[in-house]
mmCIF file of C-alpha atoms in Angstrom:
data_model
loop_
_atom_site.group_PDB
_atom_site.id
_atom_site.type_symbol
_atom_site.label_atom_id
_atom_site.label_comp_id
_atom_site.label_asym_id
_atom_site.label_seq_id
_atom_site.Cartn_x
_atom_site.Cartn_y
_atom_site.Cartn_z
ATOM 1 C CA ARG A 1 -53.747 -69.814 14.753
ATOM 2 C CA ASP A 2 -54.211 -69.724 10.883
ATOM 3 C CA PRO A 3 -54.936 -73.473 10.447
ATOM 4 C CA SER A 4 -53.406 -73.191 6.362
ATOM 5 C CA SER A 5 -49.756 -71.987 8.004
ATOM 6 C CA ARG A 6 -47.256 -73.403 8.245
ATOM 7 C CA ALA A 7 -45.460 -74.117 11.903
ATOM 8 C CA GLU A 8 -41.478 -74.770 12.189
ATOM 9 C CA ARG A 9 -40.177 -76.298 15.302
ATOM 10 C CA GLY A 10 -37.362 -76.417 16.798
ATOM 11 C CA VAL A 11 -36.901 -79.734 20.329
ATOM 12 C CA VAL A 12 -33.979 -79.577 22.227
ATOM 13 C CA GLY A 13 -33.025 -81.302 25.763
ATOM 14 C CA PRO A 14 -30.677 -84.485 26.685
ATOM 15 C CA PRO A 15 -30.691 -87.401 24.609
ATOM 16 C CA GLY A 16 -32.832 -90.353 25.126
ATOM 17 C CA THR A 17 -35.953 -88.199 26.319
ATOM 18 C CA GLY A 18 -38.423 -88.537 23.292
ATOM 19 C CA LYS A 19 -38.153 -85.925 21.421
ATOM 20 C CA THR A 20 -38.342 -87.916 18.237
ATOM 21 C CA ARG A 21 -41.004 -89.474 20.029
ATOM 22 C CA ALA A 22 -42.493 -86.508 20.651
ATOM 23 C CA ALA A 23 -41.125 -84.407 17.233
ATOM 24 C CA VAL A 24 -43.578 -87.737 15.225
ATOM 25 C CA LYS A 25 -46.182 -89.158 17.522
ATOM 26 C CA TYR A 26 -46.748 -85.450 18.626
ATOM 27 C CA GLY A 27 -50.668 -84.629 16.746
ATOM 28 C CA ASN A 28 -50.399 -88.615 15.423
ATOM 29 C CA PRO A 29 -50.092 -86.768 11.998
ATOM 30 C CA ASP A 30 -50.177 -88.495 7.966
ATOM 31 C CA PRO A 31 -47.723 -89.023 6.535
ATOM 32 C CA VAL A 32 -44.956 -88.481 8.491
ATOM 33 C CA PHE A 33 -41.098 -88.102 6.571
ATOM 34 C CA SER A 34 -38.704 -88.655 8.485
ATOM 35 C CA LEU A 35 -34.575 -88.423 8.586
ATOM 36 C CA THR A 36 -31.522 -88.783 11.045
ATOM 37 C CA LEU A 37 -28.543 -86.140 10.319
ATOM 38 C CA THR A 38 -25.623 -86.504 9.805
ATOM 39 C CA ASP A 39 -22.097 -84.433 8.678
ATOM 40 C CA GLU A 40 -21.838 -86.679 5.175
ATOM 41 C CA THR A 41 -25.916 -86.062 4.667
ATOM 42 C CA PRO A 42 -25.944 -85.122 0.665
ATOM 43 C CA SER A 43 -29.154 -82.055 0.063
ATOM 44 C CA ALA A 44 -30.133 -84.902 -2.341
ATOM 45 C CA GLU A 45 -30.881 -87.116 0.564
ATOM 46 C CA LEU A 46 -33.128 -85.661 1.362
ATOM 47 C CA ARG A 47 -34.471 -84.224 -2.166
ATOM 48 C CA GLY A 48 -33.896 -86.684 -4.112
ATOM 49 C CA HIS A 49 -31.668 -88.465 -6.610
ATOM 50 C CA TYR A 50 -32.796 -90.646 -9.608
ATOM 51 C CA VAL A 51 -32.758 -94.275 -9.341
ATOM 52 C CA PRO A 52 -32.466 -97.604 -11.290
ATOM 53 C CA ALA A 53 -35.823 -98.629 -13.493
ATOM 54 C CA GLU A 54 -36.525 -101.820 -14.066
ATOM 55 C CA ASP A 55 -36.009 -101.134 -17.220
ATOM 56 C CA GLY A 56 -32.659 -99.990 -17.824
ATOM 57 C CA THR A 57 -33.249 -96.262 -17.535
ATOM 58 C CA PHE A 58 -32.964 -93.618 -14.621
ATOM 59 C CA ARG A 59 -36.595 -92.653 -12.704
ATOM 60 C CA TRP A 60 -37.009 -90.325 -10.439
ATOM 61 C CA GLN A 61 -37.437 -90.552 -6.339
ATOM 62 C CA ASP A 62 -38.108 -88.267 -4.349
ATOM 63 C CA GLY A 63 -36.424 -87.316 -0.907
ATOM 64 C CA PRO A 64 -38.214 -87.047 2.307
ATOM 65 C CA ALA A 65 -37.950 -83.712 2.325
ATOM 66 C CA ILE A 66 -39.927 -82.378 -0.683
ATOM 67 C CA ALA A 67 -42.383 -85.680 -0.007
ATOM 68 C CA ALA A 68 -43.712 -84.089 1.798
ATOM 69 C CA TRP A 69 -43.567 -80.515 0.711
ATOM 70 C CA ARG A 70 -45.822 -82.345 -1.955
ATOM 71 C CA GLN A 71 -47.647 -83.926 0.795
ATOM 72 C CA GLY A 72 -48.419 -81.222 3.307
ATOM 73 C CA ALA A 73 -47.150 -83.381 6.276
ATOM 74 C CA ARG A 74 -44.334 -83.718 8.487
ATOM 75 C CA LEU A 75 -41.123 -83.790 7.669
ATOM 76 C CA VAL A 76 -39.196 -84.370 11.097
ATOM 77 C CA LEU A 77 -35.072 -83.590 11.036
ATOM 78 C CA ASN A 78 -33.469 -85.223 14.148
ATOM 79 C CA GLU A 79 -29.892 -84.245 15.152
ATOM 80 C CA VAL A 80 -29.835 -81.137 13.404
ATOM 81 C CA ASP A 81 -26.920 -79.450 14.492
ATOM 82 C CA LYS A 82 -24.876 -82.620 13.083
ATOM 83 C CA ALA A 83 -25.754 -81.320 9.356
ATOM 84 C CA GLY A 84 -22.788 -80.405 6.635
ATOM 85 C CA GLY A 85 -23.230 -77.124 5.251
ATOM 86 C CA ASP A 86 -24.568 -78.801 1.964
ATOM 87 C CA THR A 87 -27.571 -79.373 3.406
ATOM 88 C CA LEU A 88 -28.407 -76.584 6.218
ATOM 89 C CA THR A 89 -27.867 -74.591 2.705
ATOM 90 C CA PHE A 90 -30.750 -77.011 0.732
ATOM 91 C CA LEU A 91 -32.462 -76.383 4.773
ATOM 92 C CA LEU A 92 -32.596 -72.995 3.932
ATOM 93 C CA ALA A 93 -35.101 -73.746 0.987
ATOM 94 C CA VAL A 94 -36.716 -76.141 2.643
ATOM 95 C CA LEU A 95 -37.622 -74.402 4.864
ATOM 96 C CA ASP A 96 -38.776 -70.766 3.356
ATOM 97 C CA ASP A 97 -42.487 -68.591 3.434
ATOM 98 C CA PRO A 98 -44.525 -70.690 2.580
ATOM 99 C CA GLU A 99 -45.830 -67.400 -0.073
ATOM 100 C CA VAL A 100 -42.694 -67.749 -1.805
ATOM 101 C CA ALA A 101 -40.812 -71.288 -1.391
ATOM 102 C CA MET A 102 -40.911 -73.242 -4.368
ATOM 103 C CA MET A 103 -37.334 -75.665 -5.768
ATOM 104 C CA THR A 104 -36.909 -76.765 -8.954
ATOM 105 C CA LEU A 105 -36.023 -79.925 -8.932
ATOM 106 C CA PRO A 106 -33.172 -81.529 -11.339
ATOM 107 C CA THR A 107 -36.655 -82.911 -13.831
ATOM 108 C CA LYS A 108 -37.297 -79.175 -14.497
ATOM 109 C CA GLU A 109 -40.424 -79.810 -12.317
ATOM 110 C CA THR A 110 -41.340 -76.812 -9.991
ATOM 111 C CA VAL A 111 -42.652 -77.743 -6.346
ATOM 112 C CA ARG A 112 -43.523 -75.674 -3.210
ATOM 113 C CA PRO A 113 -44.895 -76.375 -0.238
ATOM 114 C CA ALA A 114 -49.011 -77.725 0.634
ATOM 115 C CA LYS A 115 -50.566 -77.009 2.418
ATOM 116 C CA GLY A 116 -50.072 -78.473 5.859
ATOM 117 C CA PHE A 117 -46.016 -78.932 5.522
ATOM 118 C CA MET A 118 -44.585 -78.389 8.857
ATOM 119 C CA VAL A 119 -40.888 -79.629 9.933
ATOM 120 C CA VAL A 120 -40.154 -80.153 13.457
ATOM 121 C CA ALA A 121 -36.565 -80.341 14.207
ATOM 122 C CA THR A 122 -34.737 -82.583 16.829
ATOM 123 C CA MET A 123 -30.907 -81.328 18.759
ATOM 124 C CA ASN A 124 -28.890 -82.688 22.139
ATOM 125 C CA GLY A 125 -27.427 -79.053 21.423
ATOM 126 C CA GLU A 126 -28.982 -75.616 21.834
ATOM 127 C CA PRO A 127 -30.952 -73.091 19.196
ATOM 128 C CA GLY A 128 -27.631 -71.225 19.225
ATOM 129 C CA ASP A 129 -25.609 -73.593 18.112
ATOM 130 C CA LEU A 130 -26.816 -72.918 14.980
ATOM 131 C CA PRO A 131 -26.369 -71.235 11.484
ATOM 132 C CA GLU A 132 -28.818 -67.754 12.921
ATOM 133 C CA PRO A 133 -30.052 -67.562 8.787
ATOM 134 C CA LEU A 134 -31.298 -71.133 10.562
ATOM 135 C CA GLN A 135 -32.211 -71.022 13.852
ATOM 136 C CA ASP A 136 -34.539 -67.569 12.422
ATOM 137 C CA ARG A 137 -37.016 -70.575 10.412
ATOM 138 C CA PHE A 138 -37.987 -72.334 13.992
ATOM 139 C CA SER A 139 -40.844 -69.798 14.701
ATOM 140 C CA VAL A 140 -41.653 -72.304 17.917
ATOM 141 C CA GLN A 141 -38.840 -73.518 20.273
ATOM 142 C CA VAL A 142 -39.741 -76.838 22.483
ATOM 143 C CA ARG A 143 -37.216 -77.918 25.565
ATOM 144 C CA ILE A 144 -37.334 -81.588 26.993
ATOM 145 C CA GLY A 145 -36.952 -81.457 30.178
ATOM 146 C CA GLU A 146 -37.557 -85.043 31.224
ATOM 147 C CA PRO A 147 -38.495 -88.391 29.365
ATOM 148 C CA HIS A 148 -41.550 -88.867 27.108
ATOM 149 C CA PRO A 149 -44.486 -90.326 29.960
ATOM 150 C CA GLN A 150 -44.715 -92.979 27.342
ATOM 151 C CA ALA A 151 -41.501 -94.119 27.062
ATOM 152 C CA ILE A 152 -40.926 -94.116 30.536
ATOM 153 C CA GLU A 153 -44.841 -96.108 31.136
ATOM 154 C CA SER A 154 -42.714 -98.354 27.926
ATOM 155 C CA LEU A 155 -40.522 -100.261 30.358
ATOM 156 C CA PRO A 156 -41.654 -102.950 33.473
ATOM 157 C CA GLU A 157 -42.901 -100.554 36.788
ATOM 158 C CA ASP A 158 -40.440 -101.923 39.005
ATOM 159 C CA LEU A 159 -37.466 -99.888 36.516
ATOM 160 C CA ARG A 160 -39.622 -96.578 35.665
ATOM 161 C CA ALA A 161 -38.524 -94.455 39.168
ATOM 162 C CA ALA A 162 -34.787 -95.246 38.652
ATOM 163 C CA ALA A 163 -34.619 -94.447 34.210
ATOM 164 C CA LYS A 164 -36.205 -91.236 34.703
ATOM 165 C CA GLY A 165 -34.435 -90.131 38.077
ATOM 166 C CA LEU A 166 -30.791 -90.845 35.354
ATOM 167 C CA ALA A 167 -32.635 -89.773 32.535
ATOM 168 C CA MET A 168 -32.784 -86.142 34.662
ATOM 169 C CA ALA A 169 -30.054 -86.796 35.991
ATOM 170 C CA PRO A 170 -26.655 -84.327 35.144
ATOM 171 C CA ALA A 171 -23.917 -85.060 32.773
ATOM 172 C CA GLY A 172 -22.010 -87.633 33.636
ATOM 173 C CA ARG A 173 -24.147 -89.185 35.287
ATOM 174 C CA ARG A 174 -26.922 -90.034 32.775
ATOM 175 C CA GLU A 175 -28.849 -92.727 31.015
ATOM 176 C CA SER A 176 -31.153 -93.019 28.339
ATOM 177 C CA VAL A 177 -34.591 -93.687 28.321
ATOM 178 C CA ARG A 178 -33.229 -96.006 25.449
ATOM 179 C CA SER A 179 -30.828 -97.780 27.567
ATOM 180 C CA TRP A 180 -33.171 -98.777 30.224
ATOM 181 C CA GLN A 181 -35.053 -100.103 27.650
ATOM 182 C CA ALA A 182 -32.119 -102.089 26.177
ATOM 183 C CA PHE A 183 -31.473 -103.392 29.635
ATOM 184 C CA ALA A 184 -34.987 -104.194 30.473
ATOM 185 C CA ARG A 185 -35.002 -107.296 27.404
ATOM 186 C CA LEU A 186 -31.907 -108.267 27.602
ATOM 187 C CA ARG A 187 -32.646 -109.055 31.074
ATOM 188 C CA GLU A 188 -35.102 -111.471 29.782
ATOM 189 C CA GLN A 189 -32.541 -113.426 27.915
ATOM 190 C CA VAL A 190 -29.689 -113.115 30.352
ATOM 191 C CA SER A 191 -28.831 -112.604 33.491
ATOM 192 C CA GLU A 192 -29.532 -109.099 35.540
ATOM 193 C CA GLU A 193 -26.088 -108.147 36.080
ATOM 194 C CA ASN A 194 -25.088 -109.324 32.730
ATOM 195 C CA ALA A 195 -27.698 -107.701 31.517
ATOM 196 C CA ALA A 196 -26.296 -104.201 33.697
ATOM 197 C CA GLN A 197 -23.068 -104.839 32.886
ATOM 198 C CA ALA A 198 -23.846 -104.980 28.956
ATOM 199 C CA VAL A 199 -25.890 -101.244 28.957
ATOM 200 C CA PHE A 200 -24.161 -100.581 31.631
ATOM 201 C CA GLY A 201 -20.415 -101.306 31.191
ATOM 202 C CA PRO A 202 -18.274 -99.706 34.529
ATOM 203 C CA ARG A 203 -21.233 -97.712 35.936
ATOM 204 C CA ALA A 204 -23.396 -101.183 36.297
ATOM 205 C CA TYR A 205 -23.428 -101.249 40.440
ATOM 206 C CA GLU A 206 -23.706 -97.820 40.457
ATOM 207 C CA VAL A 207 -26.429 -97.832 38.290
#
């Protein structure tokens, strides 16, 4: 692959399988800009906005998308399927073909993506849930069906097999690695039974 080209990757899979870890850590990029999207996330949070300066005026502050453009960095968008219409429209411009992509900021400056810029988006749903124009902008889709090995290795040894098994269980029985990490920390402070009830709730004994 031409190293000067840009690629957008979509990472899909159940909650707690390490999608964000993979998106942020793969290849050890530096720097990485990351944002978790909701239906209330405005496009300005990605683009940037004016903020108060110490002298009483206002200065422009790049959002993660424009900062990643300028630096040719990786932009990680978590829960991309949760983004609202305003943000989804803005993402079409962010993810445009690098040969034509450009954006004029409220400062009147026009910016373009630098060499190396890449977007990795994660979601718990299916790629088909995204609007077709946005789907089309992701050239690679990676499905994560099991927990990230480093996430499993971060757990105490006696929990690893159970955590891996339940992270891959069908919906309704699934428990994320994140829950097991919380349980491992909590059981150091309270009894194992109380920790299980606090983290796993009504399923504590079953888990």
